[in-house]
Amino acid sequence: MAEPTIPDARPVCGLHHFAWRCRDAEATRHFYEDLLGLPLVHVIKKDNVPSTGEFCPYVHIFFRMQDGSHIAFFDLGDDAASLPSANTPAWVQHIALRVPDRGSLEDMRARLRSHGVESIGVIDHDGYIESIYFFDPNGLRVELTIEVAEPATVRGYADAAHGVLAEWNREKRARVAGRA
């Protein structure tokens, strides 16, 4: 009997949405729409989860970015936010949103501060990107970033990426083996 044919991977077109739990849909709307300027474009209000059938009343709110992608949130109606992971530092899990230029990055930093939102940065990430970091009302770490590297530099990073990752994997295996 012939082996079934596995289709080739299809390219992913882009991000539709990233979803996170929120404590309060209105506080989240205010932050993303009024402070960051992302319009609220859709709200799904359900009592049952479509993928599981589970009873869990919620609203799922979507904010559109200029490229058509979204950041979305679930308010489960219990006034609870996502809990941080006990085994992961707070700086690791975040969403990075692109802004057009350094002026926009500085303007957003000033805007956030004028609304009482503290931020860290502008941080230079090895000449590749520059970013500011802050937390939304739900404890989600948000990064606003601009790419500052020249296109040739970015192509060089891509050319070296597999080799750098292979080096990391070797070093990690050695560290893990040293702990055994």
PDB file of C-alpha atoms in Angstrom:
ATOM      1  CA  MET A   1       0.000   0.000   0.000  1.00  0.00           C
ATOM      2  CA  ALA A   2       1.349   3.424  -0.908  1.00  0.00           C
ATOM      3  CA  GLU A   3       2.175   5.947   1.794  1.00  0.00           C
ATOM      4  CA  PRO A   4      -0.271   8.854   1.941  1.00  0.00           C
ATOM      5  CA  THR A   5       0.991  12.026   0.343  1.00  0.00           C
ATOM      6  CA  ILE A   6       1.716  14.811   2.777  1.00  0.00           C
ATOM      7  CA  PRO A   7       1.112  18.211   1.194  1.00  0.00           C
ATOM      8  CA  ASP A   8       3.875  20.795   1.231  1.00  0.00           C
ATOM      9  CA  ALA A   9       3.641  23.482   3.874  1.00  0.00           C
ATOM     10  CA  ARG A  10       1.719  26.521   2.704  1.00  0.00           C
ATOM     11  CA  PRO A  11       3.133  29.928   3.540  1.00  0.00           C
ATOM     12  CA  VAL A  12       1.452  31.778   6.355  1.00  0.00           C
ATOM     13  CA  CYS A  13       0.118  35.062   4.994  1.00  0.00           C
ATOM     14  CA  GLY A  14       0.445  37.048   8.211  1.00  0.00           C
ATOM     15  CA  LEU A  15      -0.969  37.571  11.648  1.00  0.00           C
ATOM     16  CA  HIS A  16      -4.742  37.831  11.930  1.00  0.00           C
ATOM     17  CA  HIS A  17      -4.837  38.262  15.697  1.00  0.00           C
ATOM     18  CA  PHE A  18      -3.026  37.599  18.914  1.00  0.00           C
ATOM     19  CA  ALA A  19      -5.413  36.893  21.791  1.00  0.00           C
ATOM     20  CA  TRP A  20      -4.928  37.417  25.519  1.00  0.00           C
ATOM     21  CA  ARG A  21      -7.204  37.349  28.529  1.00  0.00           C
ATOM     22  CA  CYS A  22      -8.325  40.671  29.960  1.00  0.00           C
ATOM     23  CA  ARG A  23      -9.745  41.535  33.353  1.00  0.00           C
ATOM     24  CA  ASP A  24     -12.021  44.323  32.139  1.00  0.00           C
ATOM     25  CA  ALA A  25     -13.083  44.751  28.520  1.00  0.00           C
ATOM     26  CA  GLU A  26     -13.811  48.478  28.922  1.00  0.00           C
ATOM     27  CA  ALA A  27     -10.444  49.261  30.575  1.00  0.00           C
ATOM     28  CA  THR A  28      -8.795  47.270  27.787  1.00  0.00           C
ATOM     29  CA  ARG A  29     -10.798  49.149  25.143  1.00  0.00           C
ATOM     30  CA  HIS A  30      -9.778  52.475  26.644  1.00  0.00           C
ATOM     31  CA  PHE A  31      -6.098  51.517  26.666  1.00  0.00           C
ATOM     32  CA  TYR A  32      -5.878  50.091  23.140  1.00  0.00           C
ATOM     33  CA  GLU A  33      -8.328  52.423  21.419  1.00  0.00           C
ATOM     34  CA  ASP A  34      -7.948  55.720  23.276  1.00  0.00           C
ATOM     35  CA  LEU A  35      -4.244  55.543  24.211  1.00  0.00           C
ATOM     36  CA  LEU A  36      -2.671  53.438  21.443  1.00  0.00           C
ATOM     37  CA  GLY A  37      -5.115  54.476  18.699  1.00  0.00           C
ATOM     38  CA  LEU A  38      -6.201  50.975  17.629  1.00  0.00           C
ATOM     39  CA  PRO A  39      -9.898  51.029  16.708  1.00  0.00           C
ATOM     40  CA  LEU A  40     -12.254  48.496  18.253  1.00  0.00           C
ATOM     41  CA  VAL A  41     -13.610  46.735  15.153  1.00  0.00           C
ATOM     42  CA  HIS A  42     -15.448  43.655  16.384  1.00  0.00           C
ATOM     43  CA  VAL A  43     -16.964  42.164  19.518  1.00  0.00           C
ATOM     44  CA  ILE A  44     -18.078  38.542  19.781  1.00  0.00           C
ATOM     45  CA  LYS A  45     -20.383  37.898  22.741  1.00  0.00           C
ATOM     46  CA  LYS A  46     -21.139  34.233  23.436  1.00  0.00           C
ATOM     47  CA  ASP A  47     -22.168  31.923  26.237  1.00  0.00           C
ATOM     48  CA  ASN A  48     -20.519  28.806  24.797  1.00  0.00           C
ATOM     49  CA  VAL A  49     -17.031  28.307  23.385  1.00  0.00           C
ATOM     50  CA  PRO A  50     -17.417  27.397  19.679  1.00  0.00           C
ATOM     51  CA  SER A  51     -14.386  25.078  19.591  1.00  0.00           C
ATOM     52  CA  THR A  52     -15.265  23.061  22.719  1.00  0.00           C
ATOM     53  CA  GLY A  53     -18.959  23.666  23.408  1.00  0.00           C
ATOM     54  CA  GLU A  54     -18.018  24.552  26.988  1.00  0.00           C
ATOM     55  CA  PHE A  55     -20.340  26.947  28.813  1.00  0.00           C
ATOM     56  CA  CYS A  56     -18.255  30.044  29.561  1.00  0.00           C
ATOM     57  CA  PRO A  57     -19.882  33.420  28.897  1.00  0.00           C
ATOM     58  CA  TYR A  58     -17.365  35.831  27.343  1.00  0.00           C
ATOM     59  CA  VAL A  59     -16.742  38.718  25.026  1.00  0.00           C
ATOM     60  CA  HIS A  60     -13.911  38.557  22.501  1.00  0.00           C
ATOM     61  CA  ILE A  61     -12.841  42.073  21.456  1.00  0.00           C
ATOM     62  CA  PHE A  62     -10.693  42.902  18.418  1.00  0.00           C
ATOM     63  CA  PHE A  63      -8.553  45.990  17.763  1.00  0.00           C
ATOM     64  CA  ARG A  64      -7.279  46.508  14.200  1.00  0.00           C
ATOM     65  CA  MET A  65      -3.770  47.667  13.346  1.00  0.00           C
ATOM     66  CA  GLN A  66      -2.968  49.587  10.166  1.00  0.00           C
ATOM     67  CA  ASP A  67      -1.706  46.455   8.391  1.00  0.00           C
ATOM     68  CA  GLY A  68      -5.045  44.690   8.969  1.00  0.00           C
ATOM     69  CA  SER A  69      -3.840  42.425  11.784  1.00  0.00           C
ATOM     70  CA  HIS A  70      -5.430  42.555  15.220  1.00  0.00           C
ATOM     71  CA  ILE A  71      -4.786  42.274  18.909  1.00  0.00           C
ATOM     72  CA  ALA A  72      -7.736  40.645  20.646  1.00  0.00           C
ATOM     73  CA  PHE A  73      -8.826  39.958  24.203  1.00  0.00           C
ATOM     74  CA  PHE A  74     -11.214  37.669  26.049  1.00  0.00           C
ATOM     75  CA  ASP A  75     -13.148  39.032  29.029  1.00  0.00           C
ATOM     76  CA  LEU A  76     -14.528  35.949  30.798  1.00  0.00           C
ATOM     77  CA  GLY A  77     -16.736  38.036  33.062  1.00  0.00           C
ATOM     78  CA  ASP A  78     -15.026  37.044  36.314  1.00  0.00           C
ATOM     79  CA  ASP A  79     -12.872  40.177  36.821  1.00  0.00           C
ATOM     80  CA  ALA A  80      -9.689  38.063  36.684  1.00  0.00           C
ATOM     81  CA  ALA A  81      -6.586  38.705  34.580  1.00  0.00           C
ATOM     82  CA  SER A  82      -4.116  36.183  33.211  1.00  0.00           C
ATOM     83  CA  LEU A  83      -1.646  35.067  35.834  1.00  0.00           C
ATOM     84  CA  PRO A  84       2.064  35.329  35.094  1.00  0.00           C
ATOM     85  CA  SER A  85       3.894  32.079  34.533  1.00  0.00           C
ATOM     86  CA  ALA A  86       5.854  31.008  37.610  1.00  0.00           C
ATOM     87  CA  ASN A  87       8.707  29.604  35.505  1.00  0.00           C
ATOM     88  CA  THR A  88       9.072  32.527  33.081  1.00  0.00           C
ATOM     89  CA  PRO A  89      10.538  35.972  33.799  1.00  0.00           C
ATOM     90  CA  ALA A  90       8.061  38.830  33.250  1.00  0.00           C
ATOM     91  CA  TRP A  91      10.154  40.294  30.405  1.00  0.00           C
ATOM     92  CA  VAL A  92       9.916  37.184  28.233  1.00  0.00           C
ATOM     93  CA  GLN A  93       6.258  36.996  27.255  1.00  0.00           C
ATOM     94  CA  HIS A  94       5.174  40.095  25.349  1.00  0.00           C
ATOM     95  CA  ILE A  95       3.751  41.323  22.102  1.00  0.00           C
ATOM     96  CA  ALA A  96       5.790  43.690  19.933  1.00  0.00           C
ATOM     97  CA  LEU A  97       3.891  46.153  17.787  1.00  0.00           C
ATOM     98  CA  ARG A  98       5.615  48.073  14.989  1.00  0.00           C
ATOM     99  CA  VAL A  99       5.380  51.845  14.692  1.00  0.00           C
ATOM    100  CA  PRO A 100       6.511  53.702  11.544  1.00  0.00           C
ATOM    101  CA  ASP A 101       9.520  55.682  12.788  1.00  0.00           C
ATOM    102  CA  ARG A 102      11.551  56.985  15.727  1.00  0.00           C
ATOM    103  CA  GLY A 103       9.398  60.107  16.035  1.00  0.00           C
ATOM    104  CA  SER A 104       6.296  57.945  16.410  1.00  0.00           C
ATOM    105  CA  LEU A 105       8.066  55.838  19.038  1.00  0.00           C
ATOM    106  CA  GLU A 106       8.997  58.951  21.036  1.00  0.00           C
ATOM    107  CA  ASP A 107       5.500  60.407  20.621  1.00  0.00           C
ATOM    108  CA  MET A 108       3.880  57.191  21.892  1.00  0.00           C
ATOM    109  CA  ARG A 109       6.275  57.106  24.845  1.00  0.00           C
ATOM    110  CA  ALA A 110       5.276  60.687  25.771  1.00  0.00           C
ATOM    111  CA  ARG A 111       1.582  59.916  25.242  1.00  0.00           C
ATOM    112  CA  LEU A 112       1.729  56.859  27.495  1.00  0.00           C
ATOM    113  CA  ARG A 113       3.548  58.793  30.215  1.00  0.00           C
ATOM    114  CA  SER A 114       1.001  61.637  30.016  1.00  0.00           C
ATOM    115  CA  HIS A 115      -1.661  59.009  30.811  1.00  0.00           C
ATOM    116  CA  GLY A 116       0.295  57.586  33.751  1.00  0.00           C
ATOM    117  CA  VAL A 117       1.705  54.560  31.925  1.00  0.00           C
ATOM    118  CA  GLU A 118       5.390  54.106  32.741  1.00  0.00           C
ATOM    119  CA  SER A 119       7.638  52.744  30.019  1.00  0.00           C
ATOM    120  CA  ILE A 120      11.195  51.497  29.731  1.00  0.00           C
ATOM    121  CA  GLY A 121      13.357  52.627  26.860  1.00  0.00           C
ATOM    122  CA  VAL A 122      14.130  53.537  24.148  1.00  0.00           C
ATOM    123  CA  ILE A 123      16.250  50.352  24.123  1.00  0.00           C
ATOM    124  CA  ASP A 124      18.665  49.590  21.260  1.00  0.00           C
ATOM    125  CA  HIS A 125      18.633  45.872  20.411  1.00  0.00           C
ATOM    126  CA  ASP A 126      22.063  45.456  18.796  1.00  0.00           C
ATOM    127  CA  GLY A 127      21.316  47.898  15.996  1.00  0.00           C
ATOM    128  CA  TYR A 128      18.411  45.771  14.728  1.00  0.00           C
ATOM    129  CA  ILE A 129      15.400  47.377  16.426  1.00  0.00           C
ATOM    130  CA  GLU A 130      14.729  50.087  19.010  1.00  0.00           C
ATOM    131  CA  SER A 131      11.881  49.650  21.468  1.00  0.00           C
ATOM    132  CA  ILE A 132       9.925  50.897  24.439  1.00  0.00           C
ATOM    133  CA  TYR A 133       8.204  48.521  26.871  1.00  0.00           C
ATOM    134  CA  PHE A 134       5.199  48.922  29.144  1.00  0.00           C
ATOM    135  CA  PHE A 135       2.357  46.902  30.636  1.00  0.00           C
ATOM    136  CA  ASP A 136      -1.277  47.112  29.599  1.00  0.00           C
ATOM    137  CA  PRO A 137      -4.095  47.022  32.199  1.00  0.00           C
ATOM    138  CA  ASN A 138      -4.088  43.207  32.019  1.00  0.00           C
ATOM    139  CA  GLY A 139      -0.424  42.700  32.847  1.00  0.00           C
ATOM    140  CA  LEU A 140       0.505  41.973  29.216  1.00  0.00           C
ATOM    141  CA  ARG A 141       3.919  43.379  28.409  1.00  0.00           C
ATOM    142  CA  VAL A 142       3.716  45.437  25.226  1.00  0.00           C
ATOM    143  CA  GLU A 143       6.659  46.538  23.109  1.00  0.00           C
ATOM    144  CA  LEU A 144       6.469  49.299  20.528  1.00  0.00           C
ATOM    145  CA  THR A 145       9.343  48.984  18.108  1.00  0.00           C
ATOM    146  CA  ILE A 146      10.979  50.279  14.963  1.00  0.00           C
ATOM    147  CA  GLU A 147      13.449  48.458  12.743  1.00  0.00           C
ATOM    148  CA  VAL A 148      16.584  50.576  12.451  1.00  0.00           C
ATOM    149  CA  ALA A 149      18.928  48.158  10.673  1.00  0.00           C
ATOM    150  CA  GLU A 150      19.632  48.718   7.008  1.00  0.00           C
ATOM    151  CA  PRO A 151      18.131  46.134   4.605  1.00  0.00           C
ATOM    152  CA  ALA A 152      21.567  44.626   3.870  1.00  0.00           C
ATOM    153  CA  THR A 153      22.141  44.152   7.603  1.00  0.00           C
ATOM    154  CA  VAL A 154      18.757  42.466   7.989  1.00  0.00           C
ATOM    155  CA  ARG A 155      19.604  40.112   5.095  1.00  0.00           C
ATOM    156  CA  GLY A 156      22.897  39.319   6.841  1.00  0.00           C
ATOM    157  CA  TYR A 157      21.016  38.444  10.042  1.00  0.00           C
ATOM    158  CA  ALA A 158      18.780  36.097   8.039  1.00  0.00           C
ATOM    159  CA  ASP A 159      21.794  34.468   6.365  1.00  0.00           C
ATOM    160  CA  ALA A 160      23.421  33.835   9.758  1.00  0.00           C
ATOM    161  CA  ALA A 161      20.278  32.850  11.694  1.00  0.00           C
ATOM    162  CA  HIS A 162      20.493  29.047  11.322  1.00  0.00           C
ATOM    163  CA  GLY A 163      24.162  29.019  12.292  1.00  0.00           C
ATOM    164  CA  VAL A 164      23.585  31.173  15.370  1.00  0.00           C
ATOM    165  CA  LEU A 165      20.701  28.939  16.442  1.00  0.00           C
ATOM    166  CA  ALA A 166      22.811  25.792  15.932  1.00  0.00           C
ATOM    167  CA  GLU A 167      25.536  27.324  18.133  1.00  0.00           C
ATOM    168  CA  TRP A 168      22.945  28.112  20.833  1.00  0.00           C
ATOM    169  CA  ASN A 169      21.634  24.533  20.679  1.00  0.00           C
ATOM    170  CA  ARG A 170      25.160  23.117  21.172  1.00  0.00           C
ATOM    171  CA  GLU A 171      25.834  25.453  24.115  1.00  0.00           C
ATOM    172  CA  LYS A 172      22.468  24.657  25.673  1.00  0.00           C
ATOM    173  CA  ARG A 173      23.005  20.893  25.395  1.00  0.00           C
ATOM    174  CA  ALA A 174      26.399  21.303  27.098  1.00  0.00           C
ATOM    175  CA  ARG A 175      24.879  23.363  29.941  1.00  0.00           C
ATOM    176  CA  VAL A 176      22.036  20.895  30.452  1.00  0.00           C
ATOM    177  CA  ALA A 177      24.448  17.939  30.367  1.00  0.00           C
ATOM    178  CA  GLY A 178      26.649  19.716  32.933  1.00  0.00           C
ATOM    179  CA  ARG A 179      23.709  19.896  35.360  1.00  0.00           C
ATOM    180  CA  ALA A 180      22.916  16.188  35.036  1.00  0.00           C
TER     181      ALA A 180
END
